[in-house]
PDB file of C-alpha atoms in Angstrom:
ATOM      1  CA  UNK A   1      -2.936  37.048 -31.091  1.00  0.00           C
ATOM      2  CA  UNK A   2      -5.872  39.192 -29.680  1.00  0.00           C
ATOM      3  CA  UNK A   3      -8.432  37.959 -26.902  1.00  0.00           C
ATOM      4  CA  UNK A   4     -12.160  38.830 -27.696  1.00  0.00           C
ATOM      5  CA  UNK A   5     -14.342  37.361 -24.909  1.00  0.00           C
ATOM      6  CA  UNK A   6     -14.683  33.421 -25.486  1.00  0.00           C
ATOM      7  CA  UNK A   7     -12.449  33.589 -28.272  1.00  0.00           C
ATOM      8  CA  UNK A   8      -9.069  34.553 -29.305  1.00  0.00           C
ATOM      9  CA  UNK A   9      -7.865  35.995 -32.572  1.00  0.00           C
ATOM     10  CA  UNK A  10      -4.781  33.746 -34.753  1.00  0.00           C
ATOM     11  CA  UNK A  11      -2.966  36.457 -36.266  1.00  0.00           C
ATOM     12  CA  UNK A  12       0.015  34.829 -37.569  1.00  0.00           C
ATOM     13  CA  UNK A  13       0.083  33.631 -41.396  1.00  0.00           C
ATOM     14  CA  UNK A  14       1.128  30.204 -40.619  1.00  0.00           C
ATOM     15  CA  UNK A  15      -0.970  29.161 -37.888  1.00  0.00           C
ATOM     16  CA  UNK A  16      -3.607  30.340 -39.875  1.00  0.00           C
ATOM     17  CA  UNK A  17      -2.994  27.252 -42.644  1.00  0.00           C
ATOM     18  CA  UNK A  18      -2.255  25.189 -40.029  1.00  0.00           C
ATOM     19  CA  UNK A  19      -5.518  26.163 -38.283  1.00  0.00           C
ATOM     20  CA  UNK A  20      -7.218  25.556 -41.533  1.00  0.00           C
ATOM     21  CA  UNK A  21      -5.603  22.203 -41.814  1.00  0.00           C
ATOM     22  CA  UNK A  22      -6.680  21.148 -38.781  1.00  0.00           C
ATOM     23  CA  UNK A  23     -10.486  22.019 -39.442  1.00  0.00           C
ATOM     24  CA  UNK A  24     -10.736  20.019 -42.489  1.00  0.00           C
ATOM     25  CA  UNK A  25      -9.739  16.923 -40.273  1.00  0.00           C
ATOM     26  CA  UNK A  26     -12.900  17.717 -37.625  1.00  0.00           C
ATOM     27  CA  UNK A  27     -15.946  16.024 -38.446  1.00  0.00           C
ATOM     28  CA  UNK A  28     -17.776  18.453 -41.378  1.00  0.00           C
ATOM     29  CA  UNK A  29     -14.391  19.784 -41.801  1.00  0.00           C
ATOM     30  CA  UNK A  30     -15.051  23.908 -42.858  1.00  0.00           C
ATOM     31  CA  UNK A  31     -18.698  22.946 -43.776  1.00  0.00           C
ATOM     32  CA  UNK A  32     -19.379  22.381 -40.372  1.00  0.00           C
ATOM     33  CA  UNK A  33     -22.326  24.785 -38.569  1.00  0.00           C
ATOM     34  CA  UNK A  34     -19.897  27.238 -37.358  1.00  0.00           C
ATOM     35  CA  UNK A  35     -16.157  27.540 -39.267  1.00  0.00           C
ATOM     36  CA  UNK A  36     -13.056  29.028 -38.815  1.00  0.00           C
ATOM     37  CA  UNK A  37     -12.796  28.342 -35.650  1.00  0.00           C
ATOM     38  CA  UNK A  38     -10.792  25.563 -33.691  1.00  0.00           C
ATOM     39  CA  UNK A  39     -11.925  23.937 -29.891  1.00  0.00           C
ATOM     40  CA  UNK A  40      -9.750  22.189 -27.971  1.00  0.00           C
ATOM     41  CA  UNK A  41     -11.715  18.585 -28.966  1.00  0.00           C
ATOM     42  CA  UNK A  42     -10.202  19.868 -32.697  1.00  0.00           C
ATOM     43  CA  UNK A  43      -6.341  20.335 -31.112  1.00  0.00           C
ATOM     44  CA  UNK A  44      -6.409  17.225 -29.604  1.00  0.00           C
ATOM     45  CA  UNK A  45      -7.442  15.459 -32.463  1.00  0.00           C
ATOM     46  CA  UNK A  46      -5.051  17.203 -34.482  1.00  0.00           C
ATOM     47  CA  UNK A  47      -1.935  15.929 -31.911  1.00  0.00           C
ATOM     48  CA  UNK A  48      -3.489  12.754 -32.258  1.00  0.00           C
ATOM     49  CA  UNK A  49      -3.085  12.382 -35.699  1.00  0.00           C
ATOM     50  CA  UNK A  50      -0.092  13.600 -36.334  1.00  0.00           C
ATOM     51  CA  UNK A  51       1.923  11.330 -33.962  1.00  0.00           C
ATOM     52  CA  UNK A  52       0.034   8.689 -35.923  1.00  0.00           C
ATOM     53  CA  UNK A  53       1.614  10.170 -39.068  1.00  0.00           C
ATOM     54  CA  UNK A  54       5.131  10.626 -37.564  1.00  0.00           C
ATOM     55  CA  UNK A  55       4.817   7.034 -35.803  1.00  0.00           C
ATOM     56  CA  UNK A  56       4.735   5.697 -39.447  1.00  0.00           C
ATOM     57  CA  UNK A  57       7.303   8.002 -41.341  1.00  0.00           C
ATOM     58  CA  UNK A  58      10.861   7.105 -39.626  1.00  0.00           C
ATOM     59  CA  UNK A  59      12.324   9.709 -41.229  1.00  0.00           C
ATOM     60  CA  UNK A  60       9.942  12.288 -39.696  1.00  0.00           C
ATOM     61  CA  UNK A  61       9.117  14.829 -42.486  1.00  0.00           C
ATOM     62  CA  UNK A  62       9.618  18.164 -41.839  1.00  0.00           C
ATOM     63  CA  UNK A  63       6.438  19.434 -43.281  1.00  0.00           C
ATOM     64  CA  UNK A  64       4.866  17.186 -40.271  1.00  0.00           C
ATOM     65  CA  UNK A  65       6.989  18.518 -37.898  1.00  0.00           C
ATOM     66  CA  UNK A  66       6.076  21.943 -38.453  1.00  0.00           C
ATOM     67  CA  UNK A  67       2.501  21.126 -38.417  1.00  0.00           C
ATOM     68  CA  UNK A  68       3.280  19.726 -35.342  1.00  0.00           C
ATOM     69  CA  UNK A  69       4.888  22.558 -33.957  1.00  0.00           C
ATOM     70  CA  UNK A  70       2.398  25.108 -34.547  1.00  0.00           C
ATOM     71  CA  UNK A  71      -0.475  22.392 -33.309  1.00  0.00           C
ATOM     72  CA  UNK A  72       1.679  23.132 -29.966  1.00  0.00           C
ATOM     73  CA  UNK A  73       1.793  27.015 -30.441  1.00  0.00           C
ATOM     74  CA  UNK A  74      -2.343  27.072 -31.129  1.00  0.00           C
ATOM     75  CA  UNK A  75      -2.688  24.486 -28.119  1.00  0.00           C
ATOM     76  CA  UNK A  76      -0.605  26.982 -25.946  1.00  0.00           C
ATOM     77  CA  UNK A  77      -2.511  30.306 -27.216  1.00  0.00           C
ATOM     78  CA  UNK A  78      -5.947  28.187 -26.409  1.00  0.00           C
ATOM     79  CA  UNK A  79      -4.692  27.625 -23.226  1.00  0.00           C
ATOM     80  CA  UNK A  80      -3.142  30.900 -22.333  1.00  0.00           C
ATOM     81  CA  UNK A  81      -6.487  32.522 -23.287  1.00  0.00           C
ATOM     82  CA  UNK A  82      -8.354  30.420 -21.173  1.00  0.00           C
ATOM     83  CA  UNK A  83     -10.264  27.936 -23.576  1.00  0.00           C
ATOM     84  CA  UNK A  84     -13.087  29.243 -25.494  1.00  0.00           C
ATOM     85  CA  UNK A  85     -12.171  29.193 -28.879  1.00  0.00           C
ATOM     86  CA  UNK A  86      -9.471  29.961 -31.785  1.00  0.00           C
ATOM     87  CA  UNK A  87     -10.525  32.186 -34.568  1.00  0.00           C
ATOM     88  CA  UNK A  88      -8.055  32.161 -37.248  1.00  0.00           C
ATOM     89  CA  UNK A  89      -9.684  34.234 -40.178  1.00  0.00           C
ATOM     90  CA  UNK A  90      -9.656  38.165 -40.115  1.00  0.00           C
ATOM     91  CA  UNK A  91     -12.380  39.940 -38.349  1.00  0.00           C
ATOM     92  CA  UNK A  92     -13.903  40.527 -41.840  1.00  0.00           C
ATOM     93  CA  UNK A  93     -14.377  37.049 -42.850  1.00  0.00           C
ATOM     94  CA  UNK A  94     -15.097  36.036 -39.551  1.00  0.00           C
ATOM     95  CA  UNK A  95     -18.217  38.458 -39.853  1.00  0.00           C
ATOM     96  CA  UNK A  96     -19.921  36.339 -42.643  1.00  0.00           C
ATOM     97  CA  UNK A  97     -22.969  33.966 -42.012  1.00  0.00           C
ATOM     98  CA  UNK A  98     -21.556  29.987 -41.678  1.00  0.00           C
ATOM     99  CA  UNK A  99     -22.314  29.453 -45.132  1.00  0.00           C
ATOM    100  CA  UNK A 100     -20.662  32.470 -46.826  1.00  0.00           C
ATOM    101  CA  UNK A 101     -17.812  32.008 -44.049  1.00  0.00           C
ATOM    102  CA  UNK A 102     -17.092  28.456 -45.261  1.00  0.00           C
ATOM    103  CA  UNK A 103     -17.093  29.356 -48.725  1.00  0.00           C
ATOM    104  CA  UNK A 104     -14.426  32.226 -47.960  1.00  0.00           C
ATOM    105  CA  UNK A 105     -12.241  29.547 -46.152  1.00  0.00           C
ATOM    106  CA  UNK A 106     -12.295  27.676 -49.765  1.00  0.00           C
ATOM    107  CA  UNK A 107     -11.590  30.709 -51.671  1.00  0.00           C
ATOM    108  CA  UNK A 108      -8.704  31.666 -49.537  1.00  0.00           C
ATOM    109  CA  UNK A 109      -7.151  28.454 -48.053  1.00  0.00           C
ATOM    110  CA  UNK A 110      -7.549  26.438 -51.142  1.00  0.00           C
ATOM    111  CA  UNK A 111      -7.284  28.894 -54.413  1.00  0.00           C
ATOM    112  CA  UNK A 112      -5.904  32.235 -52.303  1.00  0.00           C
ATOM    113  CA  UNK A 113      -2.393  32.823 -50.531  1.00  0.00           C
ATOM    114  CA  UNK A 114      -3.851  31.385 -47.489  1.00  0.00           C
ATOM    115  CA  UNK A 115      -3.562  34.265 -45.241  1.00  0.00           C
ATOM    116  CA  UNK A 116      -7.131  34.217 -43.717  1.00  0.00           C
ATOM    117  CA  UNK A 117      -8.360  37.119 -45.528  1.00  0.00           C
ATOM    118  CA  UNK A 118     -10.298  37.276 -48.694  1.00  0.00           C
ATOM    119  CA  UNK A 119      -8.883  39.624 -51.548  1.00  0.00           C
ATOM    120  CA  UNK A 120      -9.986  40.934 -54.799  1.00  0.00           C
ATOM    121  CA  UNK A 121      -6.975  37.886 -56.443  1.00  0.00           C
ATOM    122  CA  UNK A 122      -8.193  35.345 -54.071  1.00  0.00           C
ATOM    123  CA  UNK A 123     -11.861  35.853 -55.224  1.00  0.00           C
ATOM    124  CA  UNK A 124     -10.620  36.227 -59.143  1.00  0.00           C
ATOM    125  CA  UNK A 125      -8.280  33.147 -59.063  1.00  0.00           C
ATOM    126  CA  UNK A 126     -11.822  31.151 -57.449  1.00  0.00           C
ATOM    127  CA  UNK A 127     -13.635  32.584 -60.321  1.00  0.00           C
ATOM    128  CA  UNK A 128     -11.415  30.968 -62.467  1.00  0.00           C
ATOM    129  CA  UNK A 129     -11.235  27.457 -60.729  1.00  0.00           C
ATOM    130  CA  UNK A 130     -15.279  27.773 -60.520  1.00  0.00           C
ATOM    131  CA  UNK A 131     -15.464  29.028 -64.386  1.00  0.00           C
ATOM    132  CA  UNK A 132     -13.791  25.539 -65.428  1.00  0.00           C
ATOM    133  CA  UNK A 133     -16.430  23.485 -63.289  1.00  0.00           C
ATOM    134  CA  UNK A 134     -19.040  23.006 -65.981  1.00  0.00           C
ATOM    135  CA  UNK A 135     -22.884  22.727 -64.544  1.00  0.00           C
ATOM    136  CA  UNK A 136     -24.529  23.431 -61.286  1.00  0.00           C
ATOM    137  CA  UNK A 137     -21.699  23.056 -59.157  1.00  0.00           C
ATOM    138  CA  UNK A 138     -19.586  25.385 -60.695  1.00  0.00           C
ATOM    139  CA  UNK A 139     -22.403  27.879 -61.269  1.00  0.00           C
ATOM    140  CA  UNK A 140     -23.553  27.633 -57.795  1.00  0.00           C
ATOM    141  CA  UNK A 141     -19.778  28.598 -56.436  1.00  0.00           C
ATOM    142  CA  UNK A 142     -19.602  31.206 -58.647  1.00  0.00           C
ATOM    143  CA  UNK A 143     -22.402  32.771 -57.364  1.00  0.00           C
ATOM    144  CA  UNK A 144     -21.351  32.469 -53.407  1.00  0.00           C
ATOM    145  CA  UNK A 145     -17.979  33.909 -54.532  1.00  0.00           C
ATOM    146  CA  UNK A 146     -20.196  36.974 -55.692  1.00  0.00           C
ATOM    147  CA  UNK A 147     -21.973  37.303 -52.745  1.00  0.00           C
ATOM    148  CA  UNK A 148     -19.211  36.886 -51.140  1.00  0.00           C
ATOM    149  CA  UNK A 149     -17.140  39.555 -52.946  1.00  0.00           C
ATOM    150  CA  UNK A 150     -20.632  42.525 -52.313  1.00  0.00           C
ATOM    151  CA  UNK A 151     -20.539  41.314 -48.508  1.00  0.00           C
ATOM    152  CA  UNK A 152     -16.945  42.172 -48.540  1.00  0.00           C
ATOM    153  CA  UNK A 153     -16.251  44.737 -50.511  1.00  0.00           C
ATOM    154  CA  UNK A 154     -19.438  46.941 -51.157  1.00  0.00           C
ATOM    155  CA  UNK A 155     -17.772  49.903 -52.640  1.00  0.00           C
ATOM    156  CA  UNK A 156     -16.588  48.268 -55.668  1.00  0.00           C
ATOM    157  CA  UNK A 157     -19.619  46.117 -56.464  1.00  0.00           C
ATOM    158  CA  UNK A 158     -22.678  47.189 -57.721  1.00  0.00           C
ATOM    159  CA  UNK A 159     -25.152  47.290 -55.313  1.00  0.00           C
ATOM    160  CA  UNK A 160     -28.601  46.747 -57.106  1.00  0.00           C
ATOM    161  CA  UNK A 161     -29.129  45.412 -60.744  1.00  0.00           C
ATOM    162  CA  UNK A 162     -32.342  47.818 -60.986  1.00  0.00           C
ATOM    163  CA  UNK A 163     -31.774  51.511 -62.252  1.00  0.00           C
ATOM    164  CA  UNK A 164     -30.387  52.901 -65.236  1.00  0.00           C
ATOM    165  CA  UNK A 165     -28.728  50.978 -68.180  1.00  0.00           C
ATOM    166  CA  UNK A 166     -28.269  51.695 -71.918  1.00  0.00           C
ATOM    167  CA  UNK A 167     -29.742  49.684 -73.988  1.00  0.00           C
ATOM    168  CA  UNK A 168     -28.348  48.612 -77.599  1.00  0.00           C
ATOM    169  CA  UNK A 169     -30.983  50.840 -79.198  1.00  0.00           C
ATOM    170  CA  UNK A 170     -29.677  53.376 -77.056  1.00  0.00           C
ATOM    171  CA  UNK A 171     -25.868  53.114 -77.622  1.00  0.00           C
ATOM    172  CA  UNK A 172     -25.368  51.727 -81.579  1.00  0.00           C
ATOM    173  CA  UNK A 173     -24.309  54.348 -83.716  1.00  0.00           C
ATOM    174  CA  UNK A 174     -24.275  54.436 -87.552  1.00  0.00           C
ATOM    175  CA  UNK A 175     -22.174  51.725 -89.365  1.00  0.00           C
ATOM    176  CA  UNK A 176     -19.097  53.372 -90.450  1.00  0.00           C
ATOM    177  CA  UNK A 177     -18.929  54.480 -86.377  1.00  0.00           C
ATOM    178  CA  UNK A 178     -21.296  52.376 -84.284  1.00  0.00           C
ATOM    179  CA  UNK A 179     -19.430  53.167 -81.196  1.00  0.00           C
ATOM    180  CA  UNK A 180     -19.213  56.618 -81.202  1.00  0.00           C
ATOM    181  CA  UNK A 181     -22.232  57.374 -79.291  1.00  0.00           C
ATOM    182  CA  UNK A 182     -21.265  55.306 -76.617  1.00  0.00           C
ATOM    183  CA  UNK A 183     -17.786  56.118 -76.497  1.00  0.00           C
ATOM    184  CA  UNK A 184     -19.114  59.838 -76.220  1.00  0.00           C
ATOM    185  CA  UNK A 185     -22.018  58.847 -73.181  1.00  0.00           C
ATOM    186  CA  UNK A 186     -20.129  56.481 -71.061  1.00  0.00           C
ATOM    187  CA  UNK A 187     -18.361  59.254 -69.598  1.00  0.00           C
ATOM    188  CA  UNK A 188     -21.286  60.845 -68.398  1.00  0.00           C
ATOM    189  CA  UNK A 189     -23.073  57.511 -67.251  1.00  0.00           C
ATOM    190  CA  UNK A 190     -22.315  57.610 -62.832  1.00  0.00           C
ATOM    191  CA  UNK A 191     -20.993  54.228 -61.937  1.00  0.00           C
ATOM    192  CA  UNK A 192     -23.847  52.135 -61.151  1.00  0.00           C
ATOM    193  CA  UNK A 193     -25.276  52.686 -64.864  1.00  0.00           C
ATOM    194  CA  UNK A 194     -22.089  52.108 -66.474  1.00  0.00           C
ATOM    195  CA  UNK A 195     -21.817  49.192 -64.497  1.00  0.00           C
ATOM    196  CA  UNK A 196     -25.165  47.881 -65.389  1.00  0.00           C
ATOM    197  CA  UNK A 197     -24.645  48.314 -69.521  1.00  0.00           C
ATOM    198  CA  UNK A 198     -21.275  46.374 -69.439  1.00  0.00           C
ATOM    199  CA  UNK A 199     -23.194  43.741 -67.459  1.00  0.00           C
ATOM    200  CA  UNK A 200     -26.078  44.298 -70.167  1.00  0.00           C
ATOM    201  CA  UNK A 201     -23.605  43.859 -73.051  1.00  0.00           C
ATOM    202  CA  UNK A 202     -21.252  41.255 -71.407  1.00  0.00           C
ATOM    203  CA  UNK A 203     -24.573  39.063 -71.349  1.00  0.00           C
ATOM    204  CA  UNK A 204     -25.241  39.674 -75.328  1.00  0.00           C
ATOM    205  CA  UNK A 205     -22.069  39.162 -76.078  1.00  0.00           C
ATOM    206  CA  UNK A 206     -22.310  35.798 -74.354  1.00  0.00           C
ATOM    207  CA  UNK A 207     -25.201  34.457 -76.444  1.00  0.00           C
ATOM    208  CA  UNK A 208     -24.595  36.228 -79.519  1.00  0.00           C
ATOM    209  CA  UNK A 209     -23.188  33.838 -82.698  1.00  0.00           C
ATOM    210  CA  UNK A 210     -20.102  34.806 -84.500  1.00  0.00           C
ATOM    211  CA  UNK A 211     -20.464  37.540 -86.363  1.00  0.00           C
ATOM    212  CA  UNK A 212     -20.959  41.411 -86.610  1.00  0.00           C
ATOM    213  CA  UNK A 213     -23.034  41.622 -83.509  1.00  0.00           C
ATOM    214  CA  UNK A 214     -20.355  39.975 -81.459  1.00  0.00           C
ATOM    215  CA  UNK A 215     -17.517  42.135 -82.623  1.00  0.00           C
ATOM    216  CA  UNK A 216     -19.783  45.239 -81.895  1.00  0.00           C
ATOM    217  CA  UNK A 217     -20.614  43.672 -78.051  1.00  0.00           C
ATOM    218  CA  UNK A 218     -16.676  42.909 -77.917  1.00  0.00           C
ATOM    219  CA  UNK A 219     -15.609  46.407 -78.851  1.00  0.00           C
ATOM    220  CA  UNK A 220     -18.308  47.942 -76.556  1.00  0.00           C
ATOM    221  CA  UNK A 221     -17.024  45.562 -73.648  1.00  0.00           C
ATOM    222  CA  UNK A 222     -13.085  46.930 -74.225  1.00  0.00           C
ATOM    223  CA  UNK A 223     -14.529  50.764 -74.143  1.00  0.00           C
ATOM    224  CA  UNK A 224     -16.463  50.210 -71.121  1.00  0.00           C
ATOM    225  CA  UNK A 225     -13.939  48.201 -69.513  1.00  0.00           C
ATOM    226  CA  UNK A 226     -11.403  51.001 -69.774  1.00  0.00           C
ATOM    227  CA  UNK A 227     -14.017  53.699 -68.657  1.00  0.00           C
ATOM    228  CA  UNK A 228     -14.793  51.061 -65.174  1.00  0.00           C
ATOM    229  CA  UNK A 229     -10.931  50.994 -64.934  1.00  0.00           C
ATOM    230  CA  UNK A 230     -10.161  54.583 -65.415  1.00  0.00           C
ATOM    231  CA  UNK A 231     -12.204  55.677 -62.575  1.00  0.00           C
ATOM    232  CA  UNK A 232     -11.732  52.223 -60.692  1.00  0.00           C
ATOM    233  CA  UNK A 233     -15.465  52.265 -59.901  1.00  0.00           C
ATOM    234  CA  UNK A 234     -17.584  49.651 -59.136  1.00  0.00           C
ATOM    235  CA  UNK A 235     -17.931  46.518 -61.441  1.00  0.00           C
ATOM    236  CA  UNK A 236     -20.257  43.897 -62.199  1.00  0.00           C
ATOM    237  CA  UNK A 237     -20.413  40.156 -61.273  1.00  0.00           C
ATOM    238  CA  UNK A 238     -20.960  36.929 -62.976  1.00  0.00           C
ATOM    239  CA  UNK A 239     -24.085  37.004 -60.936  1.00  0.00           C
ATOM    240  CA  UNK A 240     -25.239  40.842 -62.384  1.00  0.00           C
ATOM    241  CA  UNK A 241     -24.227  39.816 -65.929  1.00  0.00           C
ATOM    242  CA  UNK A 242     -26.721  36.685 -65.275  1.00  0.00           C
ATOM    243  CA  UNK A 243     -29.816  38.601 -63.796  1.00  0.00           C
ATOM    244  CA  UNK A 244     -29.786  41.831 -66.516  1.00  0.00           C
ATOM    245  CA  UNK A 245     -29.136  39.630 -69.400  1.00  0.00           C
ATOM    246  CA  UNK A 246     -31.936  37.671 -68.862  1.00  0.00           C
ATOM    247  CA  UNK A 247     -34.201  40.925 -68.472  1.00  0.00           C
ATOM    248  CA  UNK A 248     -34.098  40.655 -72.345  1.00  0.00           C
ATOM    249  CA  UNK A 249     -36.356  37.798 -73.462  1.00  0.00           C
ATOM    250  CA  UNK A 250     -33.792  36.962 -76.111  1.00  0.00           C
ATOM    251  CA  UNK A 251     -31.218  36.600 -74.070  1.00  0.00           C
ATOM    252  CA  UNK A 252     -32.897  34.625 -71.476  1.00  0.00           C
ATOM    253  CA  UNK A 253     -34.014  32.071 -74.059  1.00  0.00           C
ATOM    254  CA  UNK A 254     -30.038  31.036 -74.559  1.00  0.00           C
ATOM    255  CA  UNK A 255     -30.040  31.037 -70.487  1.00  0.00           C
ATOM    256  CA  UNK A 256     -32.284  28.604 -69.430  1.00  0.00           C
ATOM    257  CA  UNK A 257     -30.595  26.629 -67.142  1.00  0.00           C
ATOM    258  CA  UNK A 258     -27.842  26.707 -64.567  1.00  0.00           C
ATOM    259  CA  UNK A 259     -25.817  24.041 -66.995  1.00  0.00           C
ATOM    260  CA  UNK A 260     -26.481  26.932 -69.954  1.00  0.00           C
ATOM    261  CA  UNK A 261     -25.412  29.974 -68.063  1.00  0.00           C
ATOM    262  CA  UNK A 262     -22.251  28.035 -66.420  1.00  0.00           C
ATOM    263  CA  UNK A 263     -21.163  27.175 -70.200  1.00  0.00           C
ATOM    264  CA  UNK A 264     -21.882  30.329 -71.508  1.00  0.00           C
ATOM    265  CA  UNK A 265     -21.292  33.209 -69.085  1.00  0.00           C
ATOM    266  CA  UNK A 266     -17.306  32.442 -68.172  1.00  0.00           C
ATOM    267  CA  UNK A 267     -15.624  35.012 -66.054  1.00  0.00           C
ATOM    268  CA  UNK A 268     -12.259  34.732 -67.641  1.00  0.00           C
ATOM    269  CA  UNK A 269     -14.009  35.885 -70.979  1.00  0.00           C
ATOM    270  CA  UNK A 270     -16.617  38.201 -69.539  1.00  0.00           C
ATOM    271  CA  UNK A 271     -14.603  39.961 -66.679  1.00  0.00           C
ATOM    272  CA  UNK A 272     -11.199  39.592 -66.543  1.00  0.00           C
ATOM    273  CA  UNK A 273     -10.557  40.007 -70.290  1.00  0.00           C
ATOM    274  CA  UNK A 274     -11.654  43.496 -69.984  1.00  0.00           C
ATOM    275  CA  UNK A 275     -11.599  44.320 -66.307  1.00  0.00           C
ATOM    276  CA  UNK A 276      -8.255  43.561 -65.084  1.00  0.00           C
TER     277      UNK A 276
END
């Protein structure tokens, strides 16, 4: 525990999920204007309710009792700090605007190891919740979790969807070895660009029917998947696959609509089948 000001800093991993807990039974739970945080009205509550609970279970479950028990320890921090207020996500998180803040406490709390940080698993095992959430909804989390993910880790995303890409008139090479030319330029592409085609591709590959031109899009996504990896370099999102795709008037006819681009552009098949 750490004391900054008016509030103080919940270090330990299991007051953190109580913490969290606690939140989602205040009024607006972690949607609320200003989350991640816990007043004293929110303790109290919390102590309320669970005697409640433990008034009706005889047998006093121990899960209950624990949450119990670290109510008490967050209660005693609060008031060995002075009041003010409990902040039990990292610094990082903590950092966000309310509404990318509350979608981190969903990413970690509910789909992550609950440790009050966000990682690069706890924002790929959201992806893959979100990806099975067909429509608006789904779409609309996935692209939070993105913003999310270039909020919190800048180095590894790609920072603008403008700037170079190759194009497939640039890349596809004679039949009998239509990946040669890009197997030979991708290693001279700098990150961003590289970045950028896979996104490019990923999107074609998306739309494209059966056939010869998705095999060529899959191949090119497996080359350019192990390039990204080999130099561990930045890599595109759902939300950069989305917005260069539908530079191409082709592709943007098969994307016309939140419901279309949430059925078609799936991370598990677009990202993590070739970016692990």
């Amino acid at each position: 525990m750490s004391a900054d000001e008016t509030r103080t800093w919940v270090d330990d991993r299991p007051l953190r999920r109580t913490a969290f807990s606690i939140e989602q039974m205040a009024p607006g739970g972690i949607e609320r204007g200003d989350p991640g945080q816990l007043f004293s009205p929110d303790l109290d509550r919390a102590r309320a309710r669970l005697g409640e609970l433990m008034g009706r279970s005889g047998a006093r479950p121990t899960g209950l009792a624990a949450l119990k028990r670290h109510t008490e320890q967050l209660e005693a921090q609060l008031r060995g700090a002075g009041g003010g207020a409990l902040v039990y996500v990292d610094r990082e998180v903590y950092s966000l605007e309310p509404r990318l803040r509350s979608a981190a406490l969903e990413i970690d709390f509910t789909f992550g190891d609950e440790d009050g940080r966000v990682s690069s698993s706890d924002l790929r095992q959201a992806r893959y919740h979100y990806g099975q959430v067909r429509g608006p909804v789904g779409w609309n989390r996935l692209l939070l979790t993105d913003e999310i993910e270039r909020r919190l880790f800048p180095d590894r995303t790609l920072s603008s969807t403008r700037g170079l890409k190759l194009l497939p008139e640039d890349w596809v090479g004679p039949p009998e070895q239509p990946l040669a030319r890009l197997e030979k330029v991708s290693r001279y592409l700098d990150d961003a660009a590289l970045a950028r085609t896979y996104a490019d591709i990923a999107a074609r590959f998306a739309v494209a029917p059966d056939g010869e031109d998705a095999k060529l899009f899959e191949s090119a996504l497996a080359l350019l998947g192990r390039e990204i990896q080999q130099r561990d370099s930045v890599r595109p999102s759902i939300t950069d696959i989305a917005r260069i795709g539908c530079e191409d008037p082709d592709v943007k006819a098969s994307l016309p609509t939140p419901i279309e681009m949430s059925r078609r552009l799936s991370p598990s098949i677009l990202l993590d089948r070739f970016l692990n």
